[in-house]
Structure formats: structure tokens, C-alpha cells
Tab-separated table of C-alpha atoms in Angstrom:
chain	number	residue	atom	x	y	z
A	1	UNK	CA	-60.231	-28.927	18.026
A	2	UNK	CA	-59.248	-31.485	20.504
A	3	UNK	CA	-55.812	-32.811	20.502
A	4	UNK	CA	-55.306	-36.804	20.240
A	5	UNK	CA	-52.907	-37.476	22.973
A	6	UNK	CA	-53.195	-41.366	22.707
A	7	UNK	CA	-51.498	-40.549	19.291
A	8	UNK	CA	-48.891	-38.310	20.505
A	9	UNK	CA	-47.542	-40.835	23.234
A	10	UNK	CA	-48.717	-43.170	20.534
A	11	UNK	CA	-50.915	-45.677	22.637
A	12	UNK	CA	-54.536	-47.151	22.384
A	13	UNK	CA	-57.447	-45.659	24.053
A	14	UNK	CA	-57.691	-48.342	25.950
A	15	UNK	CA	-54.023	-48.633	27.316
A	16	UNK	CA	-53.200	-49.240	30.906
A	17	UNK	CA	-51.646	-46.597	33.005
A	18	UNK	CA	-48.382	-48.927	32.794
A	19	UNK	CA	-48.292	-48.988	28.971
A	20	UNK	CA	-48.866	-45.361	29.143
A	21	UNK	CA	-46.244	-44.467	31.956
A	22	UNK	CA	-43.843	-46.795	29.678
A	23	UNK	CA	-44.469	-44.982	26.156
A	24	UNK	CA	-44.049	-41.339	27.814
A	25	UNK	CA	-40.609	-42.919	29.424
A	26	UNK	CA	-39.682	-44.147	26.235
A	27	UNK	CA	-40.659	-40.910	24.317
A	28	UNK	CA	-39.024	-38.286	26.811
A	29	UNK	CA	-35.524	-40.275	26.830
A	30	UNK	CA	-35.627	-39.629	23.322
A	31	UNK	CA	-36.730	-35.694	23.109
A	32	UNK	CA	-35.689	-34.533	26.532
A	33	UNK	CA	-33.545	-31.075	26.039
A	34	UNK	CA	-30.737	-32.235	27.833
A	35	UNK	CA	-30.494	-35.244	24.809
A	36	UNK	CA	-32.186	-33.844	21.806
A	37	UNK	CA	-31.363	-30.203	21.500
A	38	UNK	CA	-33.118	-29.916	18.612
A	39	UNK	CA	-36.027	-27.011	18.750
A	40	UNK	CA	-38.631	-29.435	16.839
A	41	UNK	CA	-37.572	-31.799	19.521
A	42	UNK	CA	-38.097	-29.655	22.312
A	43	UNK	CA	-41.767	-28.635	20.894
A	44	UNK	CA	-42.545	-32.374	20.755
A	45	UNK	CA	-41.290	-33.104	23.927
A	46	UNK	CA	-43.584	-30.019	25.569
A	47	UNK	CA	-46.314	-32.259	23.538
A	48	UNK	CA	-45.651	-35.489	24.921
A	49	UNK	CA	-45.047	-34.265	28.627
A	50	UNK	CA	-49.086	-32.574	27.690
A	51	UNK	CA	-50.623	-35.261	26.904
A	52	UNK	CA	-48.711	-37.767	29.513
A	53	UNK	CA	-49.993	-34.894	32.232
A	54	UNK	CA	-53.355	-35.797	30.929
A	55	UNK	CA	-53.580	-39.043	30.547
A	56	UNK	CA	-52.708	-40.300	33.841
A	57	UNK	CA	-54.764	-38.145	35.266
A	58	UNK	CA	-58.182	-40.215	35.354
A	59	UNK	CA	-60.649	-36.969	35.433
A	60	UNK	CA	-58.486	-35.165	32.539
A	61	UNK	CA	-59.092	-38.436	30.918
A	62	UNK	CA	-62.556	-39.056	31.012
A	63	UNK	CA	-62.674	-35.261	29.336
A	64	UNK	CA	-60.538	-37.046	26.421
A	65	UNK	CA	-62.496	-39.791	26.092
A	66	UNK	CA	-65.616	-37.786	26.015
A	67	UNK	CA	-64.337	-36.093	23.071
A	68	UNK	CA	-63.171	-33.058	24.362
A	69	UNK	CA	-59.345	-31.410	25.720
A	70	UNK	CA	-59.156	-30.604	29.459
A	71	UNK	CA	-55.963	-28.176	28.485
A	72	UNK	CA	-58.193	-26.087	26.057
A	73	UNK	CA	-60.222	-23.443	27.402
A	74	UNK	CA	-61.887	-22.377	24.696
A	75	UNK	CA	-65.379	-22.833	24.191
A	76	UNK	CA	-66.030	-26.914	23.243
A	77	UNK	CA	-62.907	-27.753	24.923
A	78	UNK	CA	-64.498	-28.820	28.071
A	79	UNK	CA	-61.445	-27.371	29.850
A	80	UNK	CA	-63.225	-24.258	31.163
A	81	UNK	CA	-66.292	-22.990	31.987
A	82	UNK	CA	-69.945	-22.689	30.950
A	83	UNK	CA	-69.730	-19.193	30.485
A	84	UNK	CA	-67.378	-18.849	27.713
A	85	UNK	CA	-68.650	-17.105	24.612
A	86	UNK	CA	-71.690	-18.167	24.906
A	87	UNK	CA	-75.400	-16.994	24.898
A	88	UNK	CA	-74.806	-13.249	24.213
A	89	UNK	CA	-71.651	-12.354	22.827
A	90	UNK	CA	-69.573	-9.251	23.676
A	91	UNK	CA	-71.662	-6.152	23.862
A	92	UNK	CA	-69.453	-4.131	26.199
A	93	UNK	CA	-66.271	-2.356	26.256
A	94	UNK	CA	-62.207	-3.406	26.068
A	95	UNK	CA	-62.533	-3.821	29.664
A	96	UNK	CA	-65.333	-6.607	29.699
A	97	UNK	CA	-63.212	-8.722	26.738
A	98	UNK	CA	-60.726	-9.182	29.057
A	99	UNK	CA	-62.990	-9.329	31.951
A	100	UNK	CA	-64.328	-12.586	29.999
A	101	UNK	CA	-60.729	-13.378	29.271
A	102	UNK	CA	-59.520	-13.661	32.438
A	103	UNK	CA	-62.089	-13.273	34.638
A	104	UNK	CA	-64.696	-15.561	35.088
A	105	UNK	CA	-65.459	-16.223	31.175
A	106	UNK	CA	-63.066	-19.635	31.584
A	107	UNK	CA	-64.407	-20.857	34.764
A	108	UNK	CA	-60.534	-20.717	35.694
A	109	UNK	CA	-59.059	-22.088	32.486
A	110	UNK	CA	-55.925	-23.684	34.969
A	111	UNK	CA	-54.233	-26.810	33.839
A	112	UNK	CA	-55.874	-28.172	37.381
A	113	UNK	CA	-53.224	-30.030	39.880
A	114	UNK	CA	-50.256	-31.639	38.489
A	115	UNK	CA	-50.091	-34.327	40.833
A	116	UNK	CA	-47.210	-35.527	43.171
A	117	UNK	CA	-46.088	-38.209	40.669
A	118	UNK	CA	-43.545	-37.378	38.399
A	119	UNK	CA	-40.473	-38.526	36.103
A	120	UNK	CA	-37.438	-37.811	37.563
A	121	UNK	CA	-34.726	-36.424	36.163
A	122	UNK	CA	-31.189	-37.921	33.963
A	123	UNK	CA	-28.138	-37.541	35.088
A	124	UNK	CA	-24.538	-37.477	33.798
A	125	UNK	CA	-21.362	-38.244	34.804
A	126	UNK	CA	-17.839	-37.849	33.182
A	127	UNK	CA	-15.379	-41.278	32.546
A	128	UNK	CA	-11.646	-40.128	31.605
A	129	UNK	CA	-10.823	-42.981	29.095
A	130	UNK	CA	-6.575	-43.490	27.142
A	131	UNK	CA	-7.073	-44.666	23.534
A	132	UNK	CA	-6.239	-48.022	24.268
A	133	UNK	CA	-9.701	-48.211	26.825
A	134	UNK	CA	-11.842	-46.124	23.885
A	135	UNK	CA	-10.580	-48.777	21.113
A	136	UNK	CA	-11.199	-51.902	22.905
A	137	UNK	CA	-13.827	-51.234	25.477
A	138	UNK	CA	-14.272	-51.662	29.128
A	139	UNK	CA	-15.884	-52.693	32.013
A	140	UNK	CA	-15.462	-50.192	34.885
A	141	UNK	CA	-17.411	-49.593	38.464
A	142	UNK	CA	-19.004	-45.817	38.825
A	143	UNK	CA	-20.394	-44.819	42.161
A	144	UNK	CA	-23.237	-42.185	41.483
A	145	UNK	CA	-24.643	-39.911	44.315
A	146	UNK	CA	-29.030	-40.067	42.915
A	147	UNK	CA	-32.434	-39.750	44.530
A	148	UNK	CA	-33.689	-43.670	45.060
A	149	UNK	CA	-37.325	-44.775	46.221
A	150	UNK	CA	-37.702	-44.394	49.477
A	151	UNK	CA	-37.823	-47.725	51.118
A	152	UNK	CA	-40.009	-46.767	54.180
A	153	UNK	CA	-42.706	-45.762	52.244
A	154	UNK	CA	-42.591	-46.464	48.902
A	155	UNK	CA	-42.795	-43.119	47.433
A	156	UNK	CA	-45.769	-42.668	49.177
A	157	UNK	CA	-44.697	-39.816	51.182
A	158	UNK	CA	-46.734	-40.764	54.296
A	159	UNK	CA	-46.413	-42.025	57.395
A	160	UNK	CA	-47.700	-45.288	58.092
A	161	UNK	CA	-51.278	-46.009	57.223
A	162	UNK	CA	-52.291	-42.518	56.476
A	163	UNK	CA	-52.882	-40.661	53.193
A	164	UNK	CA	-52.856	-37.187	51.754
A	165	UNK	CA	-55.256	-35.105	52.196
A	166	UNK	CA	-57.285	-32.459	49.995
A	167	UNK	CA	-54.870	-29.038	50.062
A	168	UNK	CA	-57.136	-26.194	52.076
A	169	UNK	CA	-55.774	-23.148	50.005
A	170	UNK	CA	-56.454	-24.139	46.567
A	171	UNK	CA	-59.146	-27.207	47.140
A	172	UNK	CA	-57.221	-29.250	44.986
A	173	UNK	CA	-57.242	-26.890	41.823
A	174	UNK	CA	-53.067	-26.656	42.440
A	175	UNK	CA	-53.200	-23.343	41.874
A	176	UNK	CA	-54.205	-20.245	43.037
A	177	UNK	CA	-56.136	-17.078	40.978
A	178	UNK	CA	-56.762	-13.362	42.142
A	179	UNK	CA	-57.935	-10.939	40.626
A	180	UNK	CA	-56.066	-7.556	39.317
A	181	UNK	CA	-57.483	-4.290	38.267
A	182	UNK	CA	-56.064	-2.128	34.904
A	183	UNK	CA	-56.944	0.352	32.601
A	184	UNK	CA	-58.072	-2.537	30.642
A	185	UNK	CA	-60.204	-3.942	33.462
A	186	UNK	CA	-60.585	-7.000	35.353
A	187	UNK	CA	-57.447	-8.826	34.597
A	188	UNK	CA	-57.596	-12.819	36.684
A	189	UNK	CA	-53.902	-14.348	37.236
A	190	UNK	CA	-53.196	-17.819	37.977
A	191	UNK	CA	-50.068	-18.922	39.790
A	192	UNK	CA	-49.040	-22.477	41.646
A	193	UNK	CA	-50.391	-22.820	44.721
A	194	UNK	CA	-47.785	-21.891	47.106
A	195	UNK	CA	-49.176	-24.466	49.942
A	196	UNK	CA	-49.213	-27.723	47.894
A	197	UNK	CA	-46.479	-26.386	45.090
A	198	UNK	CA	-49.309	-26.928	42.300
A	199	UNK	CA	-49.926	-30.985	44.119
A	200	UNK	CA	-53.410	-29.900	45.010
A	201	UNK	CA	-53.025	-32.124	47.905
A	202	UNK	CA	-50.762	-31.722	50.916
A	203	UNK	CA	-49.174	-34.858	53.047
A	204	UNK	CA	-50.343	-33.678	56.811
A	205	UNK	CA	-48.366	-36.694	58.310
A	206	UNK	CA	-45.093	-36.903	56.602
A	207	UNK	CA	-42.611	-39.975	56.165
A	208	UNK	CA	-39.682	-39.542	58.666
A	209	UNK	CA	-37.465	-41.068	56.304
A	210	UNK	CA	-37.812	-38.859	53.037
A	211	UNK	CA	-40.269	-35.862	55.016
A	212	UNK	CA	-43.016	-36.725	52.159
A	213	UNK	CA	-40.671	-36.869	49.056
A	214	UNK	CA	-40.954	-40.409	48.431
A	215	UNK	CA	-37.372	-40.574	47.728
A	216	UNK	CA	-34.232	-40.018	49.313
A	217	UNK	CA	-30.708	-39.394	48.458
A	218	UNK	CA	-28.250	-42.526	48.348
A	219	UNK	CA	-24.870	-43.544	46.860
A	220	UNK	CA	-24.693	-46.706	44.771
A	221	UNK	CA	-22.043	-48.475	42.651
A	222	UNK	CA	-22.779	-49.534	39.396
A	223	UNK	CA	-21.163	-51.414	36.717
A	224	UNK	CA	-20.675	-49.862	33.031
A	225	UNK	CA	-19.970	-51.618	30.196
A	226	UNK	CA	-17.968	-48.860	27.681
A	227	UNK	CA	-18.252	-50.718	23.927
A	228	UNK	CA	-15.070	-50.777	21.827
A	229	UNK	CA	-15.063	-47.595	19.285
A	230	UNK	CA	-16.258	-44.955	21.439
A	231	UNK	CA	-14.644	-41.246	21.406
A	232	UNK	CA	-14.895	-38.263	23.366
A	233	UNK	CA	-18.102	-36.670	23.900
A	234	UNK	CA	-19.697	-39.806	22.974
A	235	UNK	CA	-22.296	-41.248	25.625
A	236	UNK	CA	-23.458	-44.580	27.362
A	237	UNK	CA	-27.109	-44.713	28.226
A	238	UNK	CA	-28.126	-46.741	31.702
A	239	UNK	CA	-31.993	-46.659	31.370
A	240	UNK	CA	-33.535	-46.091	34.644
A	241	UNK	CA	-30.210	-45.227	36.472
A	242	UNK	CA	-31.294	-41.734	36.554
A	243	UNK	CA	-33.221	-39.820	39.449
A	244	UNK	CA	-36.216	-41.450	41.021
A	245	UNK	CA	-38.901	-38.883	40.698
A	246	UNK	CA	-40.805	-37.049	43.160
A	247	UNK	CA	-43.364	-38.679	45.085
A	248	UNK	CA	-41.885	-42.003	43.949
A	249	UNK	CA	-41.908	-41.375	39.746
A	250	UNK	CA	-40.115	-43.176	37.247
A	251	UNK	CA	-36.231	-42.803	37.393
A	252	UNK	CA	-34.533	-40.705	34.998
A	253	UNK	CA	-31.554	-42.237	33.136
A	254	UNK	CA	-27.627	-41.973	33.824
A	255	UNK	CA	-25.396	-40.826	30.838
A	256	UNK	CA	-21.937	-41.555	31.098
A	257	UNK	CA	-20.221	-39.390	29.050
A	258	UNK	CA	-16.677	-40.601	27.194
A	259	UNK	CA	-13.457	-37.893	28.108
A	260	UNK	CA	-10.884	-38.984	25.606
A	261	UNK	CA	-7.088	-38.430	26.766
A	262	UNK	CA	-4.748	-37.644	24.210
A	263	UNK	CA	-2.412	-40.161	23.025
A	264	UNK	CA	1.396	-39.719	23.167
A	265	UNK	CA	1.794	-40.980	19.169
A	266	UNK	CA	-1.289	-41.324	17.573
A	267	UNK	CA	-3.547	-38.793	16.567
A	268	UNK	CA	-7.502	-39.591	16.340
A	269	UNK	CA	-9.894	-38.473	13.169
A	270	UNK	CA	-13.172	-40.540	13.694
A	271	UNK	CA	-11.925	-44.300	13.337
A	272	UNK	CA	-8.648	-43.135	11.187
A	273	UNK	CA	-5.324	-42.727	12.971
A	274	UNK	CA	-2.473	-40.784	12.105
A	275	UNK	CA	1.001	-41.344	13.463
A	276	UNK	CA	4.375	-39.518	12.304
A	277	UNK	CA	7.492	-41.284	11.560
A	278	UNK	CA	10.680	-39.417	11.311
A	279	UNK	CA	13.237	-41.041	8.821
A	280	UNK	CA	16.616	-40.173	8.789
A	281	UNK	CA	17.733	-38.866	5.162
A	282	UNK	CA	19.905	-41.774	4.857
A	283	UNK	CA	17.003	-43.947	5.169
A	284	UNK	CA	14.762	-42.269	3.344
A	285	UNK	CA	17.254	-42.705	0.796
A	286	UNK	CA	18.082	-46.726	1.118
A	287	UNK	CA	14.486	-48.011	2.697
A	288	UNK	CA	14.219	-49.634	5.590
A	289	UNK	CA	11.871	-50.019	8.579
A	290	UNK	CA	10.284	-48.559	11.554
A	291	UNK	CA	8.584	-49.589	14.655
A	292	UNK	CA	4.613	-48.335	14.798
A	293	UNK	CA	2.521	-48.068	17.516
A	294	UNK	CA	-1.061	-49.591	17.515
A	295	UNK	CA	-4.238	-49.091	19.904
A	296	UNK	CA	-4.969	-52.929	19.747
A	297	UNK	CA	-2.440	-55.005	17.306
A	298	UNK	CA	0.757	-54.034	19.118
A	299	UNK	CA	3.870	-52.685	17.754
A	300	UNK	CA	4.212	-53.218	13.823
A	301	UNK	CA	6.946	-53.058	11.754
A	302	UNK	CA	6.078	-50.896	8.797
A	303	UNK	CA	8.380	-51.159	5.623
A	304	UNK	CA	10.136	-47.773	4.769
A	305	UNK	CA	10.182	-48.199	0.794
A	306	UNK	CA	13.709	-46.811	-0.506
A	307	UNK	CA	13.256	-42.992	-2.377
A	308	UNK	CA	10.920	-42.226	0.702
A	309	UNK	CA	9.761	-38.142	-0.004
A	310	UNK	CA	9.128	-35.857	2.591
A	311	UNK	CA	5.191	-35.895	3.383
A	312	UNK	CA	4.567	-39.070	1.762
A	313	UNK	CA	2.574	-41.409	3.395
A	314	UNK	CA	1.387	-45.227	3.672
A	315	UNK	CA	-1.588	-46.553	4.824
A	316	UNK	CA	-2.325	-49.580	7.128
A	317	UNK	CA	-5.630	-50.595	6.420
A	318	UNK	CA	-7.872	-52.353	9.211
A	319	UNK	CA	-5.271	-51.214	11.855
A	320	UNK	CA	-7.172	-48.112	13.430
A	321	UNK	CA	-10.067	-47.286	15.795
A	322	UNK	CA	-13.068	-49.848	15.590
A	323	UNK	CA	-16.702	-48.961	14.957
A	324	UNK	CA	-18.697	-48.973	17.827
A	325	UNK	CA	-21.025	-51.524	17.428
A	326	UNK	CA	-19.505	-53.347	14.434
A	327	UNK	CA	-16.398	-55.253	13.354
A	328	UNK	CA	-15.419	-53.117	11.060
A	329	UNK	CA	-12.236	-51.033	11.517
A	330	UNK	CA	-10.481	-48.057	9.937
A	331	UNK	CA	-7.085	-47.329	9.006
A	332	UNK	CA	-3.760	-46.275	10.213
A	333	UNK	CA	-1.715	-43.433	8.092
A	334	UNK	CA	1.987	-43.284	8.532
A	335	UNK	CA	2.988	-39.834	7.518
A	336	UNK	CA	6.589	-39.653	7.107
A	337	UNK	CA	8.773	-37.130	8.097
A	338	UNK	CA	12.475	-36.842	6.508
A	339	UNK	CA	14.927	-35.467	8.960
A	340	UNK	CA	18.380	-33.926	7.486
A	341	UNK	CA	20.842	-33.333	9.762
A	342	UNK	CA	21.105	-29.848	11.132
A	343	UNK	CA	24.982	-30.136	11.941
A	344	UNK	CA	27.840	-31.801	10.090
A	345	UNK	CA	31.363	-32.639	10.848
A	346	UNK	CA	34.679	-31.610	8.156
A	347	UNK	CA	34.250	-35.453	7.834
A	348	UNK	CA	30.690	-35.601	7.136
A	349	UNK	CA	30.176	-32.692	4.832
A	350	UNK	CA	33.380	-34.347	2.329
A	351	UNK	CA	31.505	-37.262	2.476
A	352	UNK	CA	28.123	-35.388	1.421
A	353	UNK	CA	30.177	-33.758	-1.091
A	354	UNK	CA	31.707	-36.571	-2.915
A	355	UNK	CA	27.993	-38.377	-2.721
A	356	UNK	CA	26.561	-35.389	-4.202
A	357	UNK	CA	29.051	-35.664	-7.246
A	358	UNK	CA	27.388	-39.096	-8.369
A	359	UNK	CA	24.595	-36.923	-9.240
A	360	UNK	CA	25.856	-34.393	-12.248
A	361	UNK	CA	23.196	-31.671	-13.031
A	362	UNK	CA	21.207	-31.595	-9.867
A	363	UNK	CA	21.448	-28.359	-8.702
A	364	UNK	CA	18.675	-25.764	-6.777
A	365	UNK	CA	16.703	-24.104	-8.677
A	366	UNK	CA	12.935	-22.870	-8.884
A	367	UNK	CA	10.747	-25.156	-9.679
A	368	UNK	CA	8.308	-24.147	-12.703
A	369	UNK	CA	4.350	-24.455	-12.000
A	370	UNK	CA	3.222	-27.659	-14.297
A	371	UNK	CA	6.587	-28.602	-14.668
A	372	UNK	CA	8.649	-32.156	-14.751
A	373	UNK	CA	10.321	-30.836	-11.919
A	374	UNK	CA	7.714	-30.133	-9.247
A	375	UNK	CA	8.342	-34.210	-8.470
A	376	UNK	CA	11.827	-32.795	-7.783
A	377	UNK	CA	14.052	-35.571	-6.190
A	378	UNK	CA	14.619	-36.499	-3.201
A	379	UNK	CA	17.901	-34.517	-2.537
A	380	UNK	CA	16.983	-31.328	-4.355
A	381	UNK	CA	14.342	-30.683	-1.765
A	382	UNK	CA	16.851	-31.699	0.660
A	383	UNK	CA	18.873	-28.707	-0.568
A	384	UNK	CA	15.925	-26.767	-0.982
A	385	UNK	CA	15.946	-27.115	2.840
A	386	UNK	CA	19.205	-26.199	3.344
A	387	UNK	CA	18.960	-23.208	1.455
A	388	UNK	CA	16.033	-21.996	3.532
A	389	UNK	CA	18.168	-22.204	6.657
């Protein structure tokens, strides 16, 4: 059965080569491997890049619109020969099968010449962005080293006035067959033409500027535009800043792909940031207040509530990373860390000692699964930590 290209590019039968040049473009940015991974994707994509190689071909065409599929050799599929399976069926051996196989049962059964038109190819670069640049977005100038039309001769390839000729190896098949003997029999190969690289035409009078490309290499500066909220390994798509394509195709498109440094404070998960304050016992003890740093509101000064306990945290709501594409922003946990002093003076450890004496009954001890006590105070764990030392 014939496949419907117009619906896999998902155009009219009676769409312009532009319209369908623009809906394969617009299909293969969005199932090319290097984008889409995905092995559904890929399978589509081989689909797509099918039916685009016969639709702007106006012969392979005409076979569609005639009802039949000039990539299907099997008998009705007007893609091969008038031999086929025909008349007679198989009355011989193993050997003739494939003889009929591959010999001249398909009347070549070749995809026929690809043509020296075709997409080119996406490209990526790398931007190294701080957490400041990924939270509020920027505007920076890339210079990219890509394959551009060839101004001489507009992806033409040629020289002046002249055209492209028919290629005198393969006749314009694009490709090339011989003919291999095996215990099996008559076994008929197929293989690019190696004169016109599967074209099935050659360019006898080349341009001088891109020797028959129809595009050459060149260095240009662009401008990208980085939206607030973006975070490392995310990408910005330039459509059309890719490759031009050989013999003049449609350009690819340029990815610029997001490097995220890391921040000397803050700590990135999604659009949530954490930050760590350390708090001295003392003012863990009496509350107080400590200076935070922010990706976009500044330093703040966040309130220290007296009784602070070690691991507890606060959250700042609205004061992280920003969504890309929204106005919507997430949140900023302080996670505080109590410090006790590692050291203490004849002075300092009296004073500890007469402190500790306002509190009658707290001693160490092990704290009972379920318990009151696993919400131990604030100085038990303290001496919980001086125990461990």
C-alpha cells in the first residue's frame, strides 16, 4: 500500500514546493536526532525526510499523485519494474528468487538520485553564564564559524550562465548496480554513484567561489537574546542560523546551549535556592539577623527568630530563580547552621558554666525513639556535640 506523504509532512496535494520545503523545515527541527532523541522520534523523522525526498522531486511526485509510491518496489508500487511477480510466478530454484530479488525482477528498485538540494545541518555552541546572567537574562554577541549561500552563485554551483549536466556513469539514476554471483545465485547490489555522490548530475563548470557547493564557509556575529530563568543544559533556538545546505538548501538552526557556573553562596534546585547561614550559638540563642544574598533583589536582611535549632530553616518566598517565560518565581531556603565554639578561654568556660546552672535538670542523655525529648533543646544538642568531640 502506498504511503501518504502529503500527510506525513502534513500538507495538501496541491501545496507549493515552498509550503512543502517549509513544513519538512518545521517538522525536522522538531524530530532531528541531535534534538529529539527519542527512538519514535527518530523513526518519524526517517519518515518525514522520505516523503520530503519525494515530494520535491517532481517525477517521484507525479508517481504519488498517480496513486502509487516511487520508494516501494514491490509489485503496484510503481517504484520498480514491469517484471516483478508478474505473469508466471516462481517456477525455479533458490537461486532464481533471488535472481528476481535482486536482479532484474525490480527494474533496479533504487531510491533514484537524491538531488543536490538539501537541508543543512544545526549547529551548537556553548555560552558560560554566573547565576546572576541565568536569573535575569541577557543580551550577548556570538560569532559562529557556518556554511552561508554562496553569493557568486547562489547555491547554484555553476559558473556563470551554465548548468549541470546529466552524470555519464550512472545516467542520472545516482547510483550505481553490479551484479554478484553466490551459492544462492545472481545477487544485484546498489551503491551511490561514486562520480555524482548519488546527485545523478555532475557540475562540469564549477563556481570559483564555492567549487560547485553552493555555499561557502564564513564567520558572522550574531546577537542572542538569553530569557531570564534559564539553567544549565538548557538551550536557545536561532531558526535558520544553522548550516546552509548543500547546493544552496535550507539552513539548519544554531542552538546555544546554557553552561551554568556555580555560585559562591547559593545553591540551585530548578527555580528554588538554597543558601546556608551559620549562626553563632549565642545568636541562635537570643535571635537576631543576617545578611542574605539574592540573584536579583540584592542583599536581604533575614530575621534570625530567638531558640534558632540546628538544621532549621526559613523560607523566602518569591525570592529565587524565575520561570523562563513567566513571572512567576520560586523561593529562597535559608538553612541554618549553629556554630559552637570549638575553643574556650578559663574565662569563657566559667561563664558557660554559671549560664548552664540557670538550667537545673538538663543534662545528656539518650534520647528515647517517640519520645518528648527528641525536640531536645537547644543546648542539650549543643552538648550532644560536645560530647561527640
Amino acid at each position: 500500500m502506498a504511503r501518504d506523504y502529503y500527510r506525513i509532512l502534513g500538507v495538501d496535494s496541491k501545496a507549493s514546493d515552498q509550503e512543502i520545503k517549509r513544513a519538512y523545515r518545521k517538522l525536522a527541527r522538531e524530530l532531528h536526532p541531535d534534538v529529539n532523541p527519542d527512538d519514535a522520534a527518530q523513526e518519524k523523522f526517517r519518515d518525514v525526510s522520505d516523503a520530503y525526498e519525494v515530494l520535491s522531486d517532481p517525477e517521484k511526485r507525479r508517481v504519488v499523485d498517480m496513486g502509487g509510491d516511487p520508494l516501494d518496489s514491490s509489485p503496484g508500487g510503481f517504484g520498480g519494474g514491469a517484471g516483478g511477480f508478474g505473469a508466471g510466478g516462481f517456477t525455479g530454484g533458490l537461486g532464481d528468487v533471488f535472481e528476481a530479488f535482486f536482479g532484474g525482477g525490480m527494474g533496479g528498485g533504487g531510491r533514484g538520485p537524491r538531488g543536490r538540494v538539501r537541508p543543512g545541518d544545526d549547529a551548537l555552541i556553548r555560552m558560560e553564564l554566573d547565576l546572576e546572567e541565568c536569573a535575569t537574562g541577557v543580551s550577548r554577541e556570538i560569532t559562529v564559524d557556518t556554511a552561508v549561500l554562496c553569493d557568486k552563485c547562489q547555491g547554484a554551483g555553476t559558473e556563470g550562465d551554465s548548468k549541470p549536466t546529466t552524470c555519464p556513469t550512472c545516467q542520472g539514476a545516482g547510483e550505481v548496480q553490479s551484479v554478484q554471483r553466490s551459492f544462492l545465485g545472481q545477487v544485484m547490489t546498489s551503491r551511490p554513484c561514486p562520480t555524482c555522490s548519488g546527485a545523478g548530475e555532475v557540475i562540469q563548470n564549477p563556481c570559483s567561489k564555492c567549487a560547485g557547493d553552493g555555499r561557502v564557509r564564513s564567520r558572522r556575529t550574531l546577537t542572542v537574546k538569553i530569557p531570564a530563568g534559564v539553567g544549565d543544559g538548557m538551550r536557545v533556538r536561532l531558526a535558520g542560523q544553522g548550516e546552509v545546505g548543500p547546493g544552496g538548501g535550507p539552513a539548519g538552526d544554531l542552538y546555544v546551549e546554557v553552561t551554568e557556573r556555580e555560585h559562591e553562596f547559593l545553591v540551585r534546585d530548578g527555580n528554588t535556592l538554597h543558601v546556608t547561614a551559620r549562626v553563632p550559638m549565642f545568636d541562635a540563642a537570643l535571635g537576631g539577623a543576617v545578611t542574605m544574598p539574592t540573584v536579583i533583589d540584592g542583599e536581604l536582611s533575614v530575621e534570625i527568630p530567638a531558640g534558632i535549632q540546628p538544621g532549621d530553616t526559613k523560607v523566602l518566598r518569591g525570592h529565587g530563580m524565575p520561570q523562563v517565560n513567566t513571572q512567576n518565581r520560586g523561593n529562597l531556603v535559608v538553612h541554618f547552621d549553629v556554630v559552637v565554639p570549638a575553643r574556650l578561654d578559663k574565662k569563657q568556660a566559667e561563664k558557660l558554666r554559671e549560664f548552664k546552672a540557670l538550667f537545673p535538670g538538663e543534662e545528656p542523655h539518650v534520647a528515647r525513639r517517640g519520645g518528648p525529648d527528641q525536640s531536645s533543646g537547644l543546648f542539650s544538642r549543643l552538648r550532644d556535640t560536645f560530647a561527640g568531640r
